[in-house]
Short mmCIF file of C-alpha atoms in Angstrom, two decimals:
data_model
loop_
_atom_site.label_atom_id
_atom_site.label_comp_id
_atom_site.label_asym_id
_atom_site.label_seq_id
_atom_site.Cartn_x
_atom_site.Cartn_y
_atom_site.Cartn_z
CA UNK F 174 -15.08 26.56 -40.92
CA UNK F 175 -17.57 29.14 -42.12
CA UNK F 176 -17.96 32.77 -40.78
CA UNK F 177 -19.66 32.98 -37.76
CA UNK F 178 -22.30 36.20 -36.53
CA UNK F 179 -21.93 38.27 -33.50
CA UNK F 180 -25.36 39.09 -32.06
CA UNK F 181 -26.71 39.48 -28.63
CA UNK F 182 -29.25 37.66 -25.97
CA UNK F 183 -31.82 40.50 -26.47
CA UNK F 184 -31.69 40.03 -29.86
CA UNK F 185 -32.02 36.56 -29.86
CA UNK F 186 -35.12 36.89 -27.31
CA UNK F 187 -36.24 39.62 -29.66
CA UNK F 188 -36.11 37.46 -32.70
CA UNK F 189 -38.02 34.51 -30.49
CA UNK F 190 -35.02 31.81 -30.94
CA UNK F 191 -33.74 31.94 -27.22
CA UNK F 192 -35.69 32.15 -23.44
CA UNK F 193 -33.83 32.69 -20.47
CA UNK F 194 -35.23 32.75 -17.07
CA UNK F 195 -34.27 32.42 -13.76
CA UNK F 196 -35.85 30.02 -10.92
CA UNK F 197 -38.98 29.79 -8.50
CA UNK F 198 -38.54 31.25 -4.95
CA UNK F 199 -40.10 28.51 -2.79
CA UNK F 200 -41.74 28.64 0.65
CA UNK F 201 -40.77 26.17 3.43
CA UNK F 202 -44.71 25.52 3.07
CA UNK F 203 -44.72 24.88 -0.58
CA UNK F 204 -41.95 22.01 0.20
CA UNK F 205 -41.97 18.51 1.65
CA UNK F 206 -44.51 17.01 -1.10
CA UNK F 207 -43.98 14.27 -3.96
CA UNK F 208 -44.22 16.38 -7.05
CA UNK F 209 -41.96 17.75 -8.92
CA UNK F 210 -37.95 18.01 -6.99
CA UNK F 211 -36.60 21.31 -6.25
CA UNK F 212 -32.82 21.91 -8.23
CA UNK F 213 -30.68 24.59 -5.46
CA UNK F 214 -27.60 26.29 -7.47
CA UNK F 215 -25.80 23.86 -4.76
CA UNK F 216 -26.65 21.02 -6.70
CA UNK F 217 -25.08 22.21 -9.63
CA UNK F 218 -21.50 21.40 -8.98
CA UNK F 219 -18.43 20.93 -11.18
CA UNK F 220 -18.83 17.06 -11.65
CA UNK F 221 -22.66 17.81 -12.96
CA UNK F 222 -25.83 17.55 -10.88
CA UNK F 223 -26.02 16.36 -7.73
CA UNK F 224 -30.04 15.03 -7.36
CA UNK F 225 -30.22 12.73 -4.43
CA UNK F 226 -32.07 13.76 -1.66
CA UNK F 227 -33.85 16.72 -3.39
CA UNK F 228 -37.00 18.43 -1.81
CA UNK F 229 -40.21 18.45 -3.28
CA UNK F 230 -43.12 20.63 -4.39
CA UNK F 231 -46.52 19.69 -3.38
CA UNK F 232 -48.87 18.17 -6.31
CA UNK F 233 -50.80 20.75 -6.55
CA UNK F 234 -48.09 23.96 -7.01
CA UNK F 235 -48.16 22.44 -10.84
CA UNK F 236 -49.30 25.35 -12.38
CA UNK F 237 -47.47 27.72 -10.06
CA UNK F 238 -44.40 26.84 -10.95
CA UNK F 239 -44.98 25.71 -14.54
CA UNK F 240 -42.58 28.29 -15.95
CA UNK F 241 -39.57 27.42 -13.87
CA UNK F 242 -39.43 23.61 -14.87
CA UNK F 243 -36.62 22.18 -16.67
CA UNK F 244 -36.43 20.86 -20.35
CA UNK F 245 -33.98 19.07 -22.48
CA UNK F 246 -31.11 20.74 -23.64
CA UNK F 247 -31.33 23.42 -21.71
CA UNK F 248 -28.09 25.11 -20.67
CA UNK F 249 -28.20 26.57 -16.63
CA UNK F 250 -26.24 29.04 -14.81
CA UNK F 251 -25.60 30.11 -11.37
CA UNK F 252 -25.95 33.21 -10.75
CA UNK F 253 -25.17 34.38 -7.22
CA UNK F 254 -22.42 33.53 -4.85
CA UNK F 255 -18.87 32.65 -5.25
CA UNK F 256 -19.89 29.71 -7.99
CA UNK F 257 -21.73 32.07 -10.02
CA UNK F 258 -20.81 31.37 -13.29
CA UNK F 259 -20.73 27.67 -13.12
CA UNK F 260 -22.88 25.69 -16.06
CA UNK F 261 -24.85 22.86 -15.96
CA UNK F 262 -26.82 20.92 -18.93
CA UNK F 263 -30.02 19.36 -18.96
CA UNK F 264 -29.17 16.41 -21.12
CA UNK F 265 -32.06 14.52 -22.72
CA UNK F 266 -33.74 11.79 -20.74
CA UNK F 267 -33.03 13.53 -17.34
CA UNK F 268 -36.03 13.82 -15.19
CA UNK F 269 -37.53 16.96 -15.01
CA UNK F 270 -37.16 19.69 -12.00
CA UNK F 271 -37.82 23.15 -11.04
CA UNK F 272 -34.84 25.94 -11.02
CA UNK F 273 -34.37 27.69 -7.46
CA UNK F 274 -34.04 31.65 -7.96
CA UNK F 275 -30.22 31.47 -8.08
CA UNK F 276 -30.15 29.11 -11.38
CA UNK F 277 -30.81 30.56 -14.60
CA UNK F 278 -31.48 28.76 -17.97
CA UNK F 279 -31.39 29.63 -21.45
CA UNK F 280 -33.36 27.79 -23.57
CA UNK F 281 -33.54 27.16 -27.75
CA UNK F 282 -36.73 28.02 -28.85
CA UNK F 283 -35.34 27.29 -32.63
CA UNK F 284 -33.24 24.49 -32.97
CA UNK F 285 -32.62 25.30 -37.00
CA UNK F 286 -30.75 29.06 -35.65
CA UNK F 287 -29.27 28.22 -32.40
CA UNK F 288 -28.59 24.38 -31.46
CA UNK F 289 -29.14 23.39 -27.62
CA UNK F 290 -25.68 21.21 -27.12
CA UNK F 291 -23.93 24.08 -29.03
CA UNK F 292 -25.08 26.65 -26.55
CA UNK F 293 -23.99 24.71 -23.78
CA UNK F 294 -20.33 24.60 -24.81
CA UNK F 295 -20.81 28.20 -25.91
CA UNK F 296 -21.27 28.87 -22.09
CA UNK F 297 -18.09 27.32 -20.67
CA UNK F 298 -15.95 28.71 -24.32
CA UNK F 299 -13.59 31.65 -23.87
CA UNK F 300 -16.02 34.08 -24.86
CA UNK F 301 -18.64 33.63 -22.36
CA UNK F 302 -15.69 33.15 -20.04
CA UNK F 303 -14.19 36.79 -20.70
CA UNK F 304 -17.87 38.63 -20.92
CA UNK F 305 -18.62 36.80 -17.35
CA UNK F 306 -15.12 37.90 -16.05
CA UNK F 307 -16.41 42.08 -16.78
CA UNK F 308 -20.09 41.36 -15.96
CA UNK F 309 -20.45 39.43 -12.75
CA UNK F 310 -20.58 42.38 -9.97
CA UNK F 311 -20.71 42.47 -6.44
CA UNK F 312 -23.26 43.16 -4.15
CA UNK F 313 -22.42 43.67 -0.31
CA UNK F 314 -22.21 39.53 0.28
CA UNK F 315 -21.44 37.78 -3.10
CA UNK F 316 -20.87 38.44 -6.50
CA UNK F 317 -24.46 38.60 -8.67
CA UNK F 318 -25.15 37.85 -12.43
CA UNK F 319 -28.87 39.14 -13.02
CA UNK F 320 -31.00 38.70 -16.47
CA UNK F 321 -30.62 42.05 -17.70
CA UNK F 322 -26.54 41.24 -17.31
CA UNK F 323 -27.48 37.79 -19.44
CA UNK F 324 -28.96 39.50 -22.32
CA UNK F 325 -26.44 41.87 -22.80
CA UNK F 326 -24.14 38.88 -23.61
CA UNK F 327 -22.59 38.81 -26.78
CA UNK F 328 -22.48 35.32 -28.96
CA UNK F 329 -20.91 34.21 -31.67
CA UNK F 330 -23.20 31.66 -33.84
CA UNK F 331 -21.57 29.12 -36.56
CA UNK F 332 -24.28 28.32 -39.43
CA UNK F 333 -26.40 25.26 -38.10
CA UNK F 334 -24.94 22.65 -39.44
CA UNK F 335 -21.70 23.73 -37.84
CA UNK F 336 -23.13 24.51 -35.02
CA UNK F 337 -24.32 20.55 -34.69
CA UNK F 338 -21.43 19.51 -35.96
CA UNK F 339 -19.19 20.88 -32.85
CA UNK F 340 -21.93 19.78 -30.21
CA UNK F 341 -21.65 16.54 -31.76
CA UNK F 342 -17.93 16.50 -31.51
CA UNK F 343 -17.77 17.44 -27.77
CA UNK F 344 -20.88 15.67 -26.73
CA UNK F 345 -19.23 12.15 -27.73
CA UNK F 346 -16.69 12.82 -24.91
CA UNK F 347 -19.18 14.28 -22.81
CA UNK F 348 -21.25 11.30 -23.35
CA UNK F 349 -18.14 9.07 -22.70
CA UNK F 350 -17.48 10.35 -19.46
CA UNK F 351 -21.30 9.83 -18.66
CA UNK F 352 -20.83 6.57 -19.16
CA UNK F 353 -17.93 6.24 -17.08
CA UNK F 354 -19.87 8.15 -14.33
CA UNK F 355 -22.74 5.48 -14.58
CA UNK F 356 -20.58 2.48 -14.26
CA UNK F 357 -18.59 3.78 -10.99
CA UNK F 358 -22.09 4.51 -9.90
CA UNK F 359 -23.37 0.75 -10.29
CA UNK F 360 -19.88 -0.63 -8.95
CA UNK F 361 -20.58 1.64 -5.20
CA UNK F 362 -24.34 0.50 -5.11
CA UNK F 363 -23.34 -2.93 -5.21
CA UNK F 364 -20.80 -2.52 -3.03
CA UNK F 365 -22.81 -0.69 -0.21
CA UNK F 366 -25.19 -3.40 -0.69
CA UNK F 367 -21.84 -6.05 0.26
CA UNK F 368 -20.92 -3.53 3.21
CA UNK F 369 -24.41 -3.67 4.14
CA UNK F 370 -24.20 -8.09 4.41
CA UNK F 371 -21.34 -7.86 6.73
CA UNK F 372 -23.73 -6.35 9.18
CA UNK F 373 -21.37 -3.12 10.01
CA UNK F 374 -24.13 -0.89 9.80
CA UNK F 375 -26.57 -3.16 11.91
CA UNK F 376 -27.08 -1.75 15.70
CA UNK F 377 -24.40 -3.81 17.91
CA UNK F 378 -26.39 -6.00 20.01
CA UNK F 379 -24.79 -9.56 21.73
CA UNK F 380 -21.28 -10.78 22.43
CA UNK F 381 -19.85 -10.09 18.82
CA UNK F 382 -19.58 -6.30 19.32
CA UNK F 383 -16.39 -4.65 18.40
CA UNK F 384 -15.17 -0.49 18.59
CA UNK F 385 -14.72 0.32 15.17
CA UNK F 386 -10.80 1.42 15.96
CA UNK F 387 -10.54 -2.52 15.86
CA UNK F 388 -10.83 -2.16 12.10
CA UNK F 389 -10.37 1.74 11.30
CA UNK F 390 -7.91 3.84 12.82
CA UNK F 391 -9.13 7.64 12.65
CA UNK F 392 -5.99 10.20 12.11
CA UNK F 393 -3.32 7.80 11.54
CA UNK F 394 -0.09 9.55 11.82
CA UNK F 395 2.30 10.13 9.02
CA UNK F 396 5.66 11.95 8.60
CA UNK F 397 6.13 15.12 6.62
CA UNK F 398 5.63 15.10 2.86
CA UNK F 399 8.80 14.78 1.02
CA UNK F 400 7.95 16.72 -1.88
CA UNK F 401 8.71 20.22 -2.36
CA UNK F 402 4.97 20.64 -3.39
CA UNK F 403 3.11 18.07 -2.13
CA UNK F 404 -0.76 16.99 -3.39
CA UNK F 405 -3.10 18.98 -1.62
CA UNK F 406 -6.75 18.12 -1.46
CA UNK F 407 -9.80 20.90 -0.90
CA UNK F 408 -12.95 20.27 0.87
CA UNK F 409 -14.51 21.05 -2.82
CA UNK F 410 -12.51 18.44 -4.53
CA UNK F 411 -14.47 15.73 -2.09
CA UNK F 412 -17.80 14.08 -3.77
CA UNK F 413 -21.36 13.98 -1.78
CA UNK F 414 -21.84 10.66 -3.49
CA UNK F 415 -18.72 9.17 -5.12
CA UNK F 416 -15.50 7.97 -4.09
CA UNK F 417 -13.28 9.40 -6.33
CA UNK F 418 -11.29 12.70 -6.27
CA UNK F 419 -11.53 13.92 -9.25
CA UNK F 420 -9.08 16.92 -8.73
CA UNK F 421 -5.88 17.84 -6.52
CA UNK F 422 -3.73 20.71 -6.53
CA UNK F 423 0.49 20.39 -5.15
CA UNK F 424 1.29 23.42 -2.90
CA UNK F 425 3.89 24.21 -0.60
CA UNK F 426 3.43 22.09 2.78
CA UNK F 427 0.99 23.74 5.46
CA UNK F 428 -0.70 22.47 7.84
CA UNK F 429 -3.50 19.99 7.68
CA UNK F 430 -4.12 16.07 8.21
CA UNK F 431 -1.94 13.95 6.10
CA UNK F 432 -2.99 11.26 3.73
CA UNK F 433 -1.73 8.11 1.69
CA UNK F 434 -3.54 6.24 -1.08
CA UNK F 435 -5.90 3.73 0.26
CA UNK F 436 -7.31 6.12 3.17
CA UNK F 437 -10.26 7.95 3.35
CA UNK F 438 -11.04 11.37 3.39
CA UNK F 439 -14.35 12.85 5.19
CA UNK F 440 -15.71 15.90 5.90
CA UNK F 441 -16.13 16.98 9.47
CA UNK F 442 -18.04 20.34 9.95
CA UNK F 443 -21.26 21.57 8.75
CA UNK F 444 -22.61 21.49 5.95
CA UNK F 445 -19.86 19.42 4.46
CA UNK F 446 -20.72 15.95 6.80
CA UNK F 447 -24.21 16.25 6.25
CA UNK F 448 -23.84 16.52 2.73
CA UNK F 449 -21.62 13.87 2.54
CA UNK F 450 -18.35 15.15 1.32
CA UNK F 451 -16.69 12.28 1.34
CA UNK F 452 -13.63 10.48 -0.83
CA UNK F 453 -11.36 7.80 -1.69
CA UNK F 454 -7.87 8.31 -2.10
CA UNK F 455 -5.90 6.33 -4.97
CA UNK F 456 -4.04 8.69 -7.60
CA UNK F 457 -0.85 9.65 -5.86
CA UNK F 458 2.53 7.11 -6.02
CA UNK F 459 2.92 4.14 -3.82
CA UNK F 460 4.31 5.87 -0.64
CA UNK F 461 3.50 9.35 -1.37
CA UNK F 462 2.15 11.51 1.52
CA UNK F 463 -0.50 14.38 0.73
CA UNK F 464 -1.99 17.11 2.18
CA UNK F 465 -5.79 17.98 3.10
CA UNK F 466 -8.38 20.80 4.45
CA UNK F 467 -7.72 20.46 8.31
CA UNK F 468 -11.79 19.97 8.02
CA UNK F 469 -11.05 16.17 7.11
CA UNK F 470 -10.54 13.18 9.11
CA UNK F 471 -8.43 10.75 8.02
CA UNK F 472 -10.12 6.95 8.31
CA UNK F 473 -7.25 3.86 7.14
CA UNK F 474 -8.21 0.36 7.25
CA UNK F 475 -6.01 -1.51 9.56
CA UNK F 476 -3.92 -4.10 8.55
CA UNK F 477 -6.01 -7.66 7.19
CA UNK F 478 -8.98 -5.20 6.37
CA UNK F 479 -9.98 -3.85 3.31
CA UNK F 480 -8.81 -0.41 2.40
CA UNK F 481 -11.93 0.04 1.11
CA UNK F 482 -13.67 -0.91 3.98
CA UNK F 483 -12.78 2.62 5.18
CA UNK F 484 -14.56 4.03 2.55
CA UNK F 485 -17.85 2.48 2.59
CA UNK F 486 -18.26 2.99 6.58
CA UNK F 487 -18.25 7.23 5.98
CA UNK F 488 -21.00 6.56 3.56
CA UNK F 489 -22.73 4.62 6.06
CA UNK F 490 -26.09 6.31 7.42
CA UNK F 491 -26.01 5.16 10.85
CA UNK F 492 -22.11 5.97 10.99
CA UNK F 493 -23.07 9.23 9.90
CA UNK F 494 -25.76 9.99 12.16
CA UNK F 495 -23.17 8.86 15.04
CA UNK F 496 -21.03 11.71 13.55
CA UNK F 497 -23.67 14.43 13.25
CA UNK F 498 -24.79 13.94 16.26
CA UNK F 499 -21.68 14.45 18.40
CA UNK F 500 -20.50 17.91 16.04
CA UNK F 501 -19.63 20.69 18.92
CA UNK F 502 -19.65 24.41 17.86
CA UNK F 503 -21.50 27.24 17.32
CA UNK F 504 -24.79 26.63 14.29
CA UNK F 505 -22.77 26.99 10.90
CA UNK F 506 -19.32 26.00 12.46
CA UNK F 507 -19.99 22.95 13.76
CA UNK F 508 -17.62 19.90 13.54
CA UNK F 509 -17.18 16.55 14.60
CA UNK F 510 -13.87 15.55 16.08
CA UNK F 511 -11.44 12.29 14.85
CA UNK F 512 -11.99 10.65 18.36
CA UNK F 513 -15.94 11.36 18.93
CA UNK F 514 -16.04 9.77 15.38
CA UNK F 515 -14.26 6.72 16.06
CA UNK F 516 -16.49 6.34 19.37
CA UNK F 517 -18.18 3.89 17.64
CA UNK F 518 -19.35 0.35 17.90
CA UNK F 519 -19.91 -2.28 15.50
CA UNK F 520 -20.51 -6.12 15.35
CA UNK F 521 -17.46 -8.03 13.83
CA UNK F 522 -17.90 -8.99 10.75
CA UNK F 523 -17.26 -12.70 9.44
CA UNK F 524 -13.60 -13.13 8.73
CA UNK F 525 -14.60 -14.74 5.42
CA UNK F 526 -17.35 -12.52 4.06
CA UNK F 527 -14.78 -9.62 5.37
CA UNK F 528 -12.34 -10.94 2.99
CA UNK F 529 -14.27 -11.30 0.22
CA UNK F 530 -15.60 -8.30 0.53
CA UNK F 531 -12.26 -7.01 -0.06
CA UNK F 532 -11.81 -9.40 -3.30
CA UNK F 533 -14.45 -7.48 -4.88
CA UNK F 534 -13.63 -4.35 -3.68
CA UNK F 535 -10.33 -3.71 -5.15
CA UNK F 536 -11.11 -5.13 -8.09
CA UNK F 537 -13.65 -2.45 -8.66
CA UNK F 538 -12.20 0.24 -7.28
CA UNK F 539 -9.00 -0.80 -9.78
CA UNK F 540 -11.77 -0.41 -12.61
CA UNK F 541 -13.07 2.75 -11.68
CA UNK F 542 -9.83 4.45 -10.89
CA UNK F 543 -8.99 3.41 -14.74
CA UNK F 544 -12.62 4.97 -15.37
CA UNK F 545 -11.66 8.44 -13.27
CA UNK F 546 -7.98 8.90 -15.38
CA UNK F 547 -9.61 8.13 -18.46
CA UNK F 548 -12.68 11.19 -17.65
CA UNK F 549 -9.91 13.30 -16.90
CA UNK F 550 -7.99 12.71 -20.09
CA UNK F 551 -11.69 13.13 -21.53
CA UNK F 552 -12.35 16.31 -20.11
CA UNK F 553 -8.64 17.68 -20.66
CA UNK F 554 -9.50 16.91 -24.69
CA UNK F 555 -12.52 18.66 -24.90
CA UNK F 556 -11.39 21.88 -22.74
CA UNK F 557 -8.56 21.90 -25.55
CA UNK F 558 -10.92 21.12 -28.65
CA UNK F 559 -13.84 23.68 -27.26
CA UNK F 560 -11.58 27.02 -27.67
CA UNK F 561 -10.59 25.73 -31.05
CA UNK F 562 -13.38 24.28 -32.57
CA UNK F 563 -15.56 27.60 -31.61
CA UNK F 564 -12.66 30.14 -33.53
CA UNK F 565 -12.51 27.47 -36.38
CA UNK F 566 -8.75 27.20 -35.72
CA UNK F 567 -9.20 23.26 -36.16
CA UNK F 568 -10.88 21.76 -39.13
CA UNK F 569 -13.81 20.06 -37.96
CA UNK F 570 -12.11 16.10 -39.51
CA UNK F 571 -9.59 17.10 -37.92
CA UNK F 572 -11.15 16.82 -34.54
CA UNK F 573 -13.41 14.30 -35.08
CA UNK F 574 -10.28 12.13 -35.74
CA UNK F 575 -9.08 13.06 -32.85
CA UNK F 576 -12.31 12.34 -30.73
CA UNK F 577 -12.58 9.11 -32.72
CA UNK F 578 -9.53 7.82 -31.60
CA UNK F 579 -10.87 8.52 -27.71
CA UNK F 580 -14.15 7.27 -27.37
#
């Protein structure tokens, strides 16, 4: 691979090939429109954007807040708190939003000296990693990463060609697990429309209404892990739209509720619930017992219903209003017990559509925990090929072979 040049952000900016910027600092009053959505550095997490639910400006704030609206290819940062650090890309075709003071973008102004998709993988490479490691200080509450800390960055730049070369190479596994994220997506809609047909999340009204412990049970017990180092699941390892887990850690036992595959793991305090931290659990062995944040409650199907069924009733908003509503605490701590939760009626659903339900259920959850392992394997490749591919230790056919083989 050829040499590469050192230079700086200020330079860059200097030379007109790179913007950076951070967000707009919005008023409660400027809110609660239909323009343009407003992007918080909490919906920047590490499986991508989260962009359901998202406030928005008021129409006519347009020119206001003209210079804090996303484009494509634009890489983001967050740059206060204990996430700062954590980088997000605008990817073409994604609808356009304004940055909240805590994001902050840089942006290609010349795509023949610095290319977009190159950048972004620049950000989460070992370089930006170290500089970020030295830069990112303190103030009394969280750590900080301000714009004159950004330009002082240093970069390494490939010539163009190389520099399109390895965004093309990553970006086909990117893209690959995009499209894996997209199909998971389509399989839960359609099933949330099936949960929706067996009337669970209709008000109970008549003789056909049933607690939900008929079907659920809410903290089922289970004996002690046997593992030395069981699997241990964090409350930032739940999705606020997706049932899968996409990561796990193994730790020494502690305490905390106590999970098998096929139950359900939800959040129970604030903001976690309302955000809808919420997950499906299907990667450890057949009869393996794991470990969770004692800020979970356990839901398993009973026996005859769907494990899924489990799932698709935390996602439900009238179950989830039930929840909110009984949370007990002091405001920021609140938290919804496993027994106010499962105070809970429903009508009974149709033994038949019930069991269909299930059919289709497993079938697609099979498919998308086949689509989850395969991301992972994805996203293991391309953390390996990044560190090499930006020192030019590999050969660039090299690792397109490689990637070929993949996607």
């Amino acid at each position: 691979m050829a040499e590469r040049t050192t230079t700086t952000f200020l330079e860059l900016i200097h030379r007109g090939v790179l913007e950076i910027g951070d967000g707009y600092r919005a008023k409660n009053s400027e809110l609660d429109g239909d323009g343009l959505p407003f992007m918080r550095a909490g919906n920047l997490t590490d499986q991508g954007w989260k962009t359901d639910d998202l406030e928005r400006f008021h129409g006519h704030l347009a020119d206001k807040i003209s210079g804090k609206i996303s484009r494509d290819g634009d890489t983001v940062i967050t740059t206060k708190g204990n996430s700062t650090g954590r980088t997000g890309y605008v990817a073409p075709g994604m609808d356009p939003f304004v940055y909240s003071p805590h994001l902050s973008f840089w942006r290609t102004l010349d795509p023949n000296q610095i290319d977009a998709r190159y950048l972004r993988y620049w950000a989460i490479g070992p370089e930006m990693v170290d500089q970020l490691a030295s830069m990112a200080h303190g103030t009394d509450m969280a750590p900080y990463l301000s714009l004159t800390d950004q330009k002082r960055l240093r970069i390494s730049l490939h010539e163009i060609s190389q520099q399109r070369t390895v965004g093309r190479i990553l970006g086909a596994l990117d893209d690959k697990i995009a499209v894996n994220e997209r199909i998971a997506a389509t399989y839960e809609r359609l099933l949330q429309c099936r949960f929706v047909e067996l009337g669970l999340g209709n008000d109970p009204d008549g003789d056909s209404v049933i607690p939900i412990t008929d079907l659920i049970t809410f903290g089922p017990k289970l004996g002690k892990p046997v593992a030395a180092e069981p699997v241990y699941v964090d409350m930032a390892a739940l999705q606020t739209s997706r049932a899968g887990i996409p990561s796990w850690a193994r730790r020494e036992p502690k305490s905390g509720p106590r999970f098998m595959n096929g139950d359900t793991l939800m959040a129970r305090i604030t903001p976690c619930l309302e955000n809808g931290k919420t997950g499906y659990v299907d990667f450890m062995e057949d009869g393996e017992i794991g470990l969770g944040s004692t800020e979970f409650i356990v839901l398993r199907s009973l026996p005859g219903v769907p494990s899924e069924l489990s799932y698709f009733l935390a996602r439900d908003s009238r179950f989830r209003e039930h929840a909110i509503r009984n949370m007990v605490g002091s405001s920021g701590r609140q938290r919804v017990s496993a027994a106010d939760a499962s105070n809970y009626a429903v009508m009974a659903p149709d033994a038949e559509q019930l069991a269909a339900f299930g059919k289709e259920a497993s079938a697609a959850f099979a498919h998308m925990k086949s689509l989850e392992s395969e991301s992972r394997t994805l996203a293991a490749l391309r953390d390996t090929l990044l560190p090499q591919l930006m020192s030019g230790r590999i050969r660039i056919k090299d690792a397109e072979k490689i990637v070929e083989d993949h996607v």
